[in-house]
Amino acid sequence: MNIVLIGFMGSGKTAVGRALADNQGLNFIDTDSEIEKNLDLSVKEIFHGHGESHFRSIESKIIKEISEITGNVISCGGGVVLNPENIELLKKNGKLIWLDASAETIIGRVDIDKRPLLQGKDPEGTIKNLLAGRRNLYESAADMVVNTDGRSIGQIAENIQDLIRKERGN
Ligand code: S3P
């Protein structure tokens, strides 16, 4: 199986995913990095040069490819839940874990400069609105939920390992 991390920007998916993969001896895949490699451009450049819809279509292509392989920790871009087909594919070989975080936590953690969706005049308001609109998508896609507010990368990774162990019954 794959361990698939979903959640809003700044919820810690990449850092937690790396820690989990190290602890478990699994391969780590970050969908944003795969998209960047695919086009040899940064996420920001893709949004600005080609538009969000092009980014989303490459994102879905990458998801299709990585949903065929197993034994990975996969960290997904925050918008992966916008396309139900992405979720269906990821569930074939993966357990989806939602790293939940409050808007306040996200505002404190996210590097706004690297996030094309937060480039307007009011990034904090945008975070709140996007999060409110997506919360139910994360919730319905998730097999398990881990709250990350006020917790370290190591604590979150351990929490996920415990949940997976319990699910496997050992
Ligand atoms: C996005 C989240 C980003 C990246 C892109 C769009 C989103 O990934 O895929 O900027 O729609 O929430 P992170 O969640 O890793 O920041």
Tab-separated table of N, CA and C and ligand atoms in Angstrom:
chain	number	residue	atom	x	y	z
A	1	MET	N	0.835	-1.211	0.000
A	1	MET	CA	0.000	0.000	0.000
A	1	MET	C	0.875	1.268	0.000
A	2	ASN	N	0.258	2.364	-0.373
A	2	ASN	CA	0.909	3.668	-0.227
A	2	ASN	C	0.290	4.407	0.955
A	3	ILE	N	1.085	5.268	1.558
A	3	ILE	CA	0.537	6.195	2.549
A	3	ILE	C	0.429	7.530	1.822
A	4	VAL	N	-0.796	8.040	1.719
A	4	VAL	CA	-1.029	9.238	0.914
A	4	VAL	C	-1.446	10.387	1.835
A	5	LEU	N	-0.671	11.461	1.820
A	5	LEU	CA	-0.985	12.601	2.690
A	5	LEU	C	-1.731	13.664	1.900
A	6	ILE	N	-2.895	14.039	2.415
A	6	ILE	CA	-3.668	15.117	1.798
A	6	ILE	C	-3.886	16.206	2.846
A	7	GLY	N	-4.244	17.382	2.376
A	7	GLY	CA	-4.518	18.479	3.305
A	7	GLY	C	-4.150	19.804	2.672
A	8	PHE	N	-4.504	20.854	3.362
A	8	PHE	CA	-4.323	22.212	2.828
A	8	PHE	C	-2.834	22.565	2.765
A	9	MET	N	-2.507	23.561	1.944
A	9	MET	CA	-1.140	24.096	1.909
A	9	MET	C	-0.690	24.394	3.339
A	10	GLY	N	0.552	24.095	3.648
A	10	GLY	CA	1.079	24.429	4.973
A	10	GLY	C	0.629	23.491	6.072
A	11	SER	N	-0.014	22.381	5.710
A	11	SER	CA	-0.432	21.453	6.777
A	11	SER	C	0.705	20.508	7.166
A	12	GLY	N	1.817	20.561	6.439
A	12	GLY	CA	2.997	19.769	6.816
A	12	GLY	C	3.190	18.497	6.015
A	13	LYS	N	2.459	18.358	4.897
A	13	LYS	CA	2.499	17.100	4.132
A	13	LYS	C	3.905	16.708	3.678
A	14	THR	N	4.666	17.677	3.175
A	14	THR	CA	5.984	17.326	2.627
A	14	THR	C	6.956	16.946	3.748
A	15	ALA	N	7.026	17.756	4.788
A	15	ALA	CA	7.965	17.470	5.883
A	15	ALA	C	7.585	16.180	6.599
A	16	VAL	N	6.298	16.011	6.875
A	16	VAL	CA	5.835	14.796	7.566
A	16	VAL	C	6.051	13.587	6.654
A	17	GLY	N	5.769	13.749	5.370
A	17	GLY	CA	5.930	12.652	4.414
A	17	GLY	C	7.371	12.172	4.361
A	18	ARG	N	8.308	13.116	4.345
A	18	ARG	CA	9.743	12.745	4.325
A	18	ARG	C	10.106	11.977	5.585
A	19	ALA	N	9.645	12.479	6.735
A	19	ALA	CA	9.967	11.823	8.015
A	19	ALA	C	9.377	10.407	8.044
A	20	LEU	N	8.137	10.281	7.613
A	20	LEU	CA	7.464	8.971	7.594
A	20	LEU	C	8.203	7.989	6.691
A	21	ALA	N	8.564	8.465	5.503
A	21	ALA	CA	9.247	7.596	4.541
A	21	ALA	C	10.586	7.140	5.126
A	22	ASP	N	11.323	8.053	5.760
A	22	ASP	CA	12.609	7.696	6.394
A	22	ASP	C	12.392	6.636	7.464
A	23	ASN	N	11.425	6.886	8.358
A	23	ASN	CA	11.173	5.953	9.468
A	23	ASN	C	10.765	4.571	8.985
A	24	GLN	N	9.994	4.547	7.907
A	24	GLN	CA	9.417	3.278	7.453
A	24	GLN	C	10.236	2.614	6.349
A	25	GLY	N	11.310	3.279	5.922
A	25	GLY	CA	12.122	2.755	4.818
A	25	GLY	C	11.347	2.708	3.509
A	26	LEU	N	10.481	3.700	3.307
A	26	LEU	CA	9.687	3.747	2.073
A	26	LEU	C	10.209	4.869	1.170
A	27	ASN	N	9.817	4.795	-0.086
A	27	ASN	CA	10.171	5.833	-1.048
A	27	ASN	C	9.251	7.044	-0.837
A	28	PHE	N	9.779	8.241	-1.012
A	28	PHE	CA	8.951	9.440	-0.847
A	28	PHE	C	8.686	10.108	-2.199
A	29	ILE	N	7.420	10.415	-2.449
A	29	ILE	CA	7.040	11.123	-3.689
A	29	ILE	C	6.212	12.353	-3.334
A	30	ASP	N	6.587	13.486	-3.881
A	30	ASP	CA	5.830	14.723	-3.671
A	30	ASP	C	5.242	15.117	-5.034
A	31	THR	N	3.915	15.185	-5.122
A	31	THR	CA	3.314	15.393	-6.459
A	31	THR	C	3.721	16.740	-7.064
A	32	ASP	N	3.843	17.786	-6.231
A	32	ASP	CA	4.259	19.090	-6.782
A	32	ASP	C	5.652	18.986	-7.403
A	33	SER	N	6.566	18.273	-6.726
A	33	SER	CA	7.926	18.126	-7.278
A	33	SER	C	7.894	17.341	-8.575
A	34	GLU	N	7.027	16.325	-8.653
A	34	GLU	CA	6.927	15.537	-9.896
A	34	GLU	C	6.413	16.404	-11.044
A	35	ILE	N	5.448	17.274	-10.734
A	35	ILE	CA	4.904	18.176	-11.763
A	35	ILE	C	6.001	19.139	-12.225
A	36	GLU	N	6.766	19.654	-11.256
A	36	GLU	CA	7.853	20.591	-11.589
A	36	GLU	C	8.890	19.911	-12.486
A	37	LYS	N	9.219	18.642	-12.155
A	37	LYS	CA	10.210	17.901	-12.969
A	37	LYS	C	9.656	17.672	-14.368
A	38	ASN	N	8.357	17.337	-14.418
A	38	ASN	CA	7.716	17.035	-15.693
A	38	ASN	C	7.816	18.216	-16.663
A	39	LEU	N	7.618	19.424	-16.148
A	39	LEU	CA	7.603	20.603	-17.028
A	39	LEU	C	8.878	21.433	-16.923
A	40	ASP	N	9.762	21.034	-16.012
A	40	ASP	CA	10.987	21.786	-15.759
A	40	ASP	C	10.696	23.258	-15.423
A	41	LEU	N	9.638	23.450	-14.644
A	41	LEU	CA	9.236	24.792	-14.194
A	41	LEU	C	8.762	24.691	-12.748
A	42	SER	N	8.798	25.810	-12.014
A	42	SER	CA	8.263	25.784	-10.651
A	42	SER	C	6.732	25.832	-10.707
A	43	VAL	N	6.098	25.440	-9.605
A	43	VAL	CA	4.628	25.478	-9.547
A	43	VAL	C	4.142	26.894	-9.870
A	44	LYS	N	4.827	27.874	-9.323
A	44	LYS	CA	4.429	29.266	-9.535
A	44	LYS	C	4.523	29.636	-11.023
A	45	GLU	N	5.610	29.199	-11.654
A	45	GLU	CA	5.788	29.492	-13.093
A	45	GLU	C	4.711	28.783	-13.931
A	46	ILE	N	4.348	27.574	-13.524
A	46	ILE	CA	3.313	26.839	-14.285
A	46	ILE	C	1.982	27.588	-14.201
A	47	PHE	N	1.609	28.008	-12.985
A	47	PHE	CA	0.349	28.753	-12.818
A	47	PHE	C	0.384	30.035	-13.650
A	48	HIS	N	1.494	30.759	-13.571
A	48	HIS	CA	1.546	32.052	-14.261
A	48	HIS	C	1.653	31.899	-15.782
A	49	GLY	N	2.441	30.937	-16.224
A	49	GLY	CA	2.697	30.791	-17.659
A	49	GLY	C	1.636	29.990	-18.393
A	50	HIS	N	1.048	29.012	-17.715
A	50	HIS	CA	0.140	28.078	-18.410
A	50	HIS	C	-1.266	28.055	-17.815
A	51	GLY	N	-1.427	28.611	-16.615
A	51	GLY	CA	-2.754	28.645	-15.985
A	51	GLY	C	-2.999	27.458	-15.075
A	52	GLU	N	-3.962	27.650	-14.171
A	52	GLU	CA	-4.261	26.592	-13.189
A	52	GLU	C	-4.752	25.319	-13.864
A	53	SER	N	-5.552	25.439	-14.940
A	53	SER	CA	-6.143	24.222	-15.509
A	53	SER	C	-5.058	23.318	-16.091
A	54	HIS	N	-3.991	23.915	-16.643
A	54	HIS	CA	-2.884	23.095	-17.148
A	54	HIS	C	-2.188	22.391	-15.976
A	55	PHE	N	-1.963	23.154	-14.903
A	55	PHE	CA	-1.364	22.542	-13.700
A	55	PHE	C	-2.203	21.352	-13.238
A	56	ARG	N	-3.529	21.544	-13.195
A	56	ARG	CA	-4.409	20.467	-12.700
A	56	ARG	C	-4.366	19.253	-13.626
A	57	SER	N	-4.223	19.479	-14.929
A	57	SER	CA	-4.214	18.307	-15.810
A	57	SER	C	-2.899	17.537	-15.659
A	58	ILE	N	-1.781	18.235	-15.467
A	58	ILE	CA	-0.502	17.525	-15.224
A	58	ILE	C	-0.575	16.822	-13.864
A	59	GLU	N	-1.192	17.488	-12.893
A	59	GLU	CA	-1.335	16.886	-11.555
A	59	GLU	C	-2.107	15.553	-11.669
A	60	SER	N	-3.185	15.546	-12.429
A	60	SER	CA	-3.978	14.321	-12.585
A	60	SER	C	-3.198	13.245	-13.331
A	61	LYS	N	-2.393	13.651	-14.295
A	61	LYS	CA	-1.571	12.682	-15.048
A	61	LYS	C	-0.563	12.014	-14.096
A	62	ILE	N	0.056	12.831	-13.247
A	62	ILE	CA	1.048	12.301	-12.276
A	62	ILE	C	0.351	11.347	-11.298
A	63	ILE	N	-0.839	11.754	-10.831
A	63	ILE	CA	-1.585	10.915	-9.869
A	63	ILE	C	-1.895	9.555	-10.507
A	64	LYS	N	-2.284	9.587	-11.762
A	64	LYS	CA	-2.603	8.343	-12.462
A	64	LYS	C	-1.378	7.428	-12.462
A	65	GLU	N	-0.212	7.994	-12.755
A	65	GLU	CA	1.013	7.184	-12.804
A	65	GLU	C	1.361	6.627	-11.427
A	66	ILE	N	1.349	7.495	-10.413
A	66	ILE	CA	1.838	7.012	-9.109
A	66	ILE	C	0.803	6.145	-8.395
A	67	SER	N	-0.456	6.193	-8.825
A	67	SER	CA	-1.458	5.341	-8.176
A	67	SER	C	-1.288	3.879	-8.589
A	68	GLU	N	-0.451	3.635	-9.584
A	68	GLU	CA	-0.215	2.257	-10.039
A	68	GLU	C	0.862	1.559	-9.204
A	69	ILE	N	1.693	2.349	-8.499
A	69	ILE	CA	2.812	1.733	-7.775
A	69	ILE	C	2.518	1.702	-6.278
A	70	THR	N	3.237	0.835	-5.546
A	70	THR	CA	2.962	0.709	-4.107
A	70	THR	C	4.254	0.889	-3.308
A	71	GLY	N	4.083	0.984	-1.979
A	71	GLY	CA	5.242	1.086	-1.092
A	71	GLY	C	5.832	2.487	-1.017
A	72	ASN	N	4.992	3.489	-1.222
A	72	ASN	CA	5.481	4.877	-1.202
A	72	ASN	C	4.733	5.708	-0.164
A	73	VAL	N	5.411	6.746	0.293
A	73	VAL	CA	4.691	7.808	0.984
A	73	VAL	C	4.510	8.906	-0.059
A	74	ILE	N	3.260	9.287	-0.289
A	74	ILE	CA	2.963	10.270	-1.339
A	74	ILE	C	2.376	11.530	-0.706
A	75	SER	N	3.053	12.647	-0.919
A	75	SER	CA	2.527	13.918	-0.427
A	75	SER	C	1.873	14.644	-1.602
A	76	CYS	N	0.590	14.968	-1.454
A	76	CYS	CA	-0.166	15.559	-2.570
A	76	CYS	C	-0.322	17.069	-2.410
A	77	GLY	N	-0.373	17.777	-3.513
A	77	GLY	CA	-0.698	19.205	-3.482
A	77	GLY	C	-2.083	19.399	-2.870
A	78	GLY	N	-2.276	20.551	-2.237
A	78	GLY	CA	-3.518	20.797	-1.502
A	78	GLY	C	-4.784	20.715	-2.329
A	79	GLY	N	-4.652	20.905	-3.664
A	79	GLY	CA	-5.845	20.931	-4.507
A	79	GLY	C	-6.189	19.576	-5.111
A	80	VAL	N	-5.500	18.529	-4.688
A	80	VAL	CA	-5.725	17.213	-5.297
A	80	VAL	C	-7.163	16.730	-5.120
A	81	VAL	N	-7.803	17.193	-4.042
A	81	VAL	CA	-9.174	16.741	-3.745
A	81	VAL	C	-10.221	17.391	-4.648
A	82	LEU	N	-9.809	18.380	-5.442
A	82	LEU	CA	-10.785	19.072	-6.289
A	82	LEU	C	-11.304	18.183	-7.412
A	83	ASN	N	-10.519	17.163	-7.777
A	83	ASN	CA	-10.936	16.240	-8.837
A	83	ASN	C	-11.201	14.858	-8.225
A	84	PRO	N	-12.478	14.445	-8.177
A	84	PRO	CA	-12.810	13.171	-7.529
A	84	PRO	C	-12.089	11.971	-8.145
A	85	GLU	N	-11.746	12.082	-9.419
A	85	GLU	CA	-11.031	10.978	-10.075
A	85	GLU	C	-9.644	10.777	-9.449
A	86	ASN	N	-8.989	11.878	-9.053
A	86	ASN	CA	-7.680	11.761	-8.374
A	86	ASN	C	-7.827	10.909	-7.114
A	87	ILE	N	-8.889	11.158	-6.376
A	87	ILE	CA	-9.081	10.475	-5.086
A	87	ILE	C	-9.377	8.993	-5.326
A	88	GLU	N	-10.207	8.743	-6.304
A	88	GLU	CA	-10.531	7.353	-6.642
A	88	GLU	C	-9.251	6.585	-6.997
A	89	LEU	N	-8.387	7.201	-7.788
A	89	LEU	CA	-7.140	6.540	-8.196
A	89	LEU	C	-6.219	6.326	-6.998
A	90	LEU	N	-6.069	7.350	-6.167
A	90	LEU	CA	-5.154	7.243	-5.016
A	90	LEU	C	-5.615	6.177	-4.027
A	91	LYS	N	-6.941	5.970	-3.945
A	91	LYS	CA	-7.488	4.995	-2.992
A	91	LYS	C	-7.259	3.544	-3.436
A	92	LYS	N	-7.009	3.359	-4.726
A	92	LYS	CA	-6.790	1.995	-5.244
A	92	LYS	C	-5.684	1.281	-4.479
A	93	ASN	N	-4.555	2.007	-4.276
A	93	ASN	CA	-3.392	1.400	-3.622
A	93	ASN	C	-2.964	2.161	-2.383
A	94	GLY	N	-3.816	3.035	-1.851
A	94	GLY	CA	-3.326	3.878	-0.759
A	94	GLY	C	-4.323	4.144	0.340
A	95	LYS	N	-3.771	4.412	1.514
A	95	LYS	CA	-4.562	4.909	2.641
A	95	LYS	C	-4.392	6.421	2.639
A	96	LEU	N	-5.513	7.141	2.635
A	96	LEU	CA	-5.438	8.601	2.580
A	96	LEU	C	-5.522	9.204	3.981
A	97	ILE	N	-4.507	9.968	4.319
A	97	ILE	CA	-4.456	10.574	5.647
A	97	ILE	C	-4.521	12.087	5.507
A	98	TRP	N	-5.521	12.655	6.134
A	98	TRP	CA	-5.714	14.114	6.074
A	98	TRP	C	-4.965	14.765	7.228
A	99	LEU	N	-4.010	15.610	6.890
A	99	LEU	CA	-3.333	16.405	7.913
A	99	LEU	C	-4.151	17.682	8.092
A	100	ASP	N	-4.946	17.683	9.137
A	100	ASP	CA	-5.840	18.817	9.381
A	100	ASP	C	-5.077	19.910	10.127
A	101	ALA	N	-5.416	21.153	9.833
A	101	ALA	CA	-4.803	22.291	10.540
A	101	ALA	C	-5.782	23.450	10.491
A	102	SER	N	-5.772	24.264	11.533
A	102	SER	CA	-6.664	25.428	11.548
A	102	SER	C	-6.123	26.497	10.599
A	103	ALA	N	-6.987	27.436	10.220
A	103	ALA	CA	-6.555	28.541	9.353
A	103	ALA	C	-5.410	29.310	10.025
A	104	GLU	N	-5.487	29.481	11.342
A	104	GLU	CA	-4.449	30.231	12.071
A	104	GLU	C	-3.106	29.521	11.952
A	105	THR	N	-3.128	28.194	12.123
A	105	THR	CA	-1.881	27.423	12.006
A	105	THR	C	-1.311	27.574	10.602
A	106	ILE	N	-2.182	27.452	9.604
A	106	ILE	CA	-1.718	27.523	8.214
A	106	ILE	C	-1.122	28.900	7.923
A	107	ILE	N	-1.793	29.942	8.388
A	107	ILE	CA	-1.291	31.301	8.161
A	107	ILE	C	0.120	31.435	8.752
A	108	GLY	N	0.343	30.812	9.890
A	108	GLY	CA	1.661	30.874	10.536
A	108	GLY	C	2.721	30.044	9.821
A	109	ARG	N	2.310	29.020	9.106
A	109	ARG	CA	3.288	28.079	8.534
A	109	ARG	C	3.602	28.291	7.055
A	110	VAL	N	2.604	28.748	6.292
A	110	VAL	CA	2.755	28.674	4.833
A	110	VAL	C	3.689	29.766	4.287
A	111	ASP	N	4.502	29.370	3.305
A	111	ASP	CA	5.360	30.337	2.626
A	111	ASP	C	4.544	30.910	1.464
A	112	ILE	N	3.913	32.073	1.721
A	112	ILE	CA	2.946	32.647	0.781
A	112	ILE	C	3.572	32.874	-0.592
A	113	ASP	N	4.832	33.298	-0.594
A	113	ASP	CA	5.506	33.622	-1.854
A	113	ASP	C	5.528	32.452	-2.836
A	114	LYS	N	5.555	31.231	-2.311
A	114	LYS	CA	5.652	30.053	-3.202
A	114	LYS	C	4.288	29.530	-3.636
A	115	ARG	N	3.193	30.145	-3.136
A	115	ARG	CA	1.864	29.610	-3.420
A	115	ARG	C	1.099	30.554	-4.347
A	116	PRO	N	0.979	30.183	-5.630
A	116	PRO	CA	0.321	31.073	-6.597
A	116	PRO	C	-1.106	31.433	-6.226
A	117	LEU	N	-1.803	30.546	-5.520
A	117	LEU	CA	-3.197	30.845	-5.176
A	117	LEU	C	-3.316	31.916	-4.095
A	118	LEU	N	-2.187	32.260	-3.461
A	118	LEU	CA	-2.248	33.221	-2.347
A	118	LEU	C	-1.599	34.558	-2.705
A	119	GLN	N	-1.520	34.854	-4.017
A	119	GLN	CA	-0.804	36.060	-4.437
A	119	GLN	C	-1.645	37.340	-4.432
A	120	GLY	N	-2.934	37.248	-4.076
A	120	GLY	CA	-3.785	38.454	-4.077
A	120	GLY	C	-3.473	39.382	-2.911
A	121	LYS	N	-4.384	40.358	-2.708
A	121	LYS	CA	-4.149	41.391	-1.686
A	121	LYS	C	-4.338	40.872	-0.273
A	122	ASP	N	-5.156	39.813	-0.143
A	122	ASP	CA	-5.519	39.367	1.202
A	122	ASP	C	-5.275	37.855	1.350
A	123	PRO	N	-3.982	37.453	1.436
A	123	PRO	CA	-3.695	36.016	1.497
A	123	PRO	C	-4.358	35.322	2.685
A	124	GLU	N	-4.468	36.026	3.819
A	124	GLU	CA	-5.077	35.386	5.002
A	124	GLU	C	-6.554	35.098	4.751
A	125	GLY	N	-7.248	36.075	4.140
A	125	GLY	CA	-8.668	35.884	3.817
A	125	GLY	C	-8.830	34.765	2.799
A	126	THR	N	-7.906	34.695	1.832
A	126	THR	CA	-7.974	33.639	0.808
A	126	THR	C	-7.782	32.270	1.458
A	127	ILE	N	-6.830	32.182	2.383
A	127	ILE	CA	-6.606	30.911	3.093
A	127	ILE	C	-7.900	30.499	3.790
A	128	LYS	N	-8.509	31.430	4.509
A	128	LYS	CA	-9.738	31.102	5.260
A	128	LYS	C	-10.847	30.631	4.319
A	129	ASN	N	-11.030	31.355	3.194
A	129	ASN	CA	-12.106	30.993	2.262
A	129	ASN	C	-11.861	29.656	1.582
A	130	LEU	N	-10.620	29.480	1.094
A	130	LEU	CA	-10.312	28.211	0.403
A	130	LEU	C	-10.459	27.040	1.364
A	131	LEU	N	-9.959	27.227	2.574
A	131	LEU	CA	-10.010	26.135	3.563
A	131	LEU	C	-11.461	25.787	3.900
A	132	ALA	N	-12.277	26.818	4.097
A	132	ALA	CA	-13.693	26.568	4.416
A	132	ALA	C	-14.364	25.806	3.270
A	133	GLY	N	-14.004	26.151	2.040
A	133	GLY	CA	-14.607	25.498	0.879
A	133	GLY	C	-14.119	24.075	0.665
A	134	ARG	N	-12.924	23.763	1.158
A	134	ARG	CA	-12.340	22.443	0.868
A	134	ARG	C	-12.437	21.451	2.017
A	135	ARG	N	-12.708	21.972	3.202
A	135	ARG	CA	-12.683	21.116	4.396
A	135	ARG	C	-13.491	19.818	4.205
A	136	ASN	N	-14.704	19.953	3.647
A	136	ASN	CA	-15.536	18.744	3.482
A	136	ASN	C	-14.965	17.794	2.431
A	137	LEU	N	-14.207	18.335	1.471
A	137	LEU	CA	-13.583	17.464	0.463
A	137	LEU	C	-12.473	16.631	1.107
A	138	TYR	N	-11.661	17.281	1.955
A	138	TYR	CA	-10.602	16.534	2.657
A	138	TYR	C	-11.236	15.470	3.553
A	139	GLU	N	-12.279	15.889	4.250
A	139	GLU	CA	-12.931	14.984	5.205
A	139	GLU	C	-13.496	13.752	4.489
A	140	SER	N	-14.169	13.983	3.371
A	140	SER	CA	-14.805	12.814	2.732
A	140	SER	C	-13.785	11.951	1.993
A	141	ALA	N	-12.641	12.528	1.597
A	141	ALA	CA	-11.619	11.720	0.912
A	141	ALA	C	-10.806	10.880	1.903
A	142	ALA	N	-10.727	11.344	3.159
A	142	ALA	CA	-9.755	10.753	4.105
A	142	ALA	C	-10.194	9.419	4.689
A	143	ASP	N	-9.230	8.493	4.804
A	143	ASP	CA	-9.448	7.264	5.574
A	143	ASP	C	-9.144	7.527	7.046
A	144	MET	N	-8.225	8.433	7.304
A	144	MET	CA	-7.841	8.779	8.680
A	144	MET	C	-7.527	10.278	8.735
A	145	VAL	N	-7.703	10.842	9.938
A	145	VAL	CA	-7.436	12.274	10.121
A	145	VAL	C	-6.438	12.460	11.253
A	146	VAL	N	-5.477	13.341	11.038
A	146	VAL	CA	-4.528	13.664	12.106
A	146	VAL	C	-4.515	15.180	12.260
A	147	ASN	N	-4.794	15.649	13.465
A	147	ASN	CA	-4.725	17.091	13.679
A	147	ASN	C	-3.280	17.503	13.918
A	148	THR	N	-2.848	18.554	13.241
A	148	THR	CA	-1.426	18.927	13.308
A	148	THR	C	-1.185	20.220	14.095
A	149	ASP	N	-2.248	20.851	14.598
A	149	ASP	CA	-2.076	22.131	15.302
A	149	ASP	C	-1.159	21.950	16.510
A	150	GLY	N	-0.128	22.777	16.585
A	150	GLY	CA	0.760	22.787	17.747
A	150	GLY	C	1.594	21.522	17.909
A	151	ARG	N	1.723	20.727	16.874
A	151	ARG	CA	2.490	19.483	17.008
A	151	ARG	C	3.679	19.474	16.052
A	152	SER	N	4.751	18.809	16.494
A	152	SER	CA	5.978	18.783	15.679
A	152	SER	C	5.846	17.752	14.554
A	153	ILE	N	6.746	17.867	13.581
A	153	ILE	CA	6.788	16.908	12.457
A	153	ILE	C	6.918	15.475	13.003
A	154	GLY	N	7.840	15.312	13.967
A	154	GLY	CA	8.083	13.979	14.529
A	154	GLY	C	6.840	13.426	15.221
A	155	GLN	N	6.138	14.278	15.978
A	155	GLN	CA	4.920	13.833	16.674
A	155	GLN	C	3.844	13.410	15.669
A	156	ILE	N	3.709	14.179	14.618
A	156	ILE	CA	2.672	13.871	13.618
A	156	ILE	C	3.017	12.558	12.909
A	157	ALA	N	4.295	12.404	12.547
A	157	ALA	CA	4.720	11.169	11.862
A	157	ALA	C	4.460	9.964	12.768
A	158	GLU	N	4.783	10.100	14.064
A	158	GLU	CA	4.556	8.986	15.002
A	158	GLU	C	3.080	8.647	15.123
A	159	ASN	N	2.266	9.706	15.196
A	159	ASN	CA	0.818	9.525	15.280
A	159	ASN	C	0.294	8.726	14.071
A	160	ILE	N	0.807	9.044	12.900
A	160	ILE	CA	0.375	8.341	11.680
A	160	ILE	C	0.820	6.880	11.742
A	161	GLN	N	2.062	6.663	12.186
A	161	GLN	CA	2.555	5.284	12.288
A	161	GLN	C	1.694	4.467	13.252
A	162	ASP	N	1.300	5.082	14.384
A	162	ASP	CA	0.432	4.391	15.353
A	162	ASP	C	-0.891	4.008	14.701
A	163	LEU	N	-1.480	4.963	13.979
A	163	LEU	CA	-2.777	4.697	13.339
A	163	LEU	C	-2.667	3.546	12.343
A	164	ILE	N	-1.578	3.540	11.590
A	164	ILE	CA	-1.402	2.494	10.578
A	164	ILE	C	-1.176	1.141	11.255
A	165	ARG	N	-0.364	1.148	12.322
A	165	ARG	CA	-0.127	-0.084	13.076
A	165	ARG	C	-1.446	-0.643	13.607
A	166	LYS	N	-2.253	0.258	14.183
A	166	LYS	CA	-3.548	-0.182	14.748
A	166	LYS	C	-4.416	-0.776	13.659
A	167	GLU	N	-4.397	-0.124	12.499
A	167	GLU	CA	-5.238	-0.624	11.419
A	167	GLU	C	-4.811	-2.008	10.954
A	168	ARG	N	-3.496	-2.222	11.006
A	168	ARG	CA	-2.984	-3.542	10.586
A	168	ARG	C	-3.131	-4.562	11.696
A	169	GLY	N	-3.507	-4.070	12.896
A	169	GLY	CA	-3.740	-4.967	14.023
A	169	GLY	C	-2.473	-5.438	14.702
A	170	ASN	N	-1.392	-4.601	14.657
A	170	ASN	CA	-0.193	-4.947	15.437
A	170	ASN	C	0.446	-3.723	16.080
B	1	S3P	C1	-2.295	24.063	-4.248
B	1	S3P	C2	-1.382	23.612	-3.334
B	1	S3P	C3	0.060	23.537	-3.606
B	1	S3P	C4	0.324	23.398	-5.125
B	1	S3P	C5	-0.402	24.487	-5.855
B	1	S3P	C6	-1.911	24.454	-5.640
B	1	S3P	C7	-3.739	24.131	-3.871
B	1	S3P	O1	0.635	22.423	-2.941
B	1	S3P	O2	-0.097	22.141	-5.583
B	1	S3P	O3	0.131	25.706	-5.429
B	1	S3P	O4	-4.601	24.221	-4.764
B	1	S3P	O5	-4.023	24.064	-2.660
B	1	S3P	P1	0.921	22.376	-1.337
B	1	S3P	O6	-0.352	21.946	-0.688
B	1	S3P	O7	1.986	21.353	-1.216
B	1	S3P	O8	1.344	23.724	-0.939
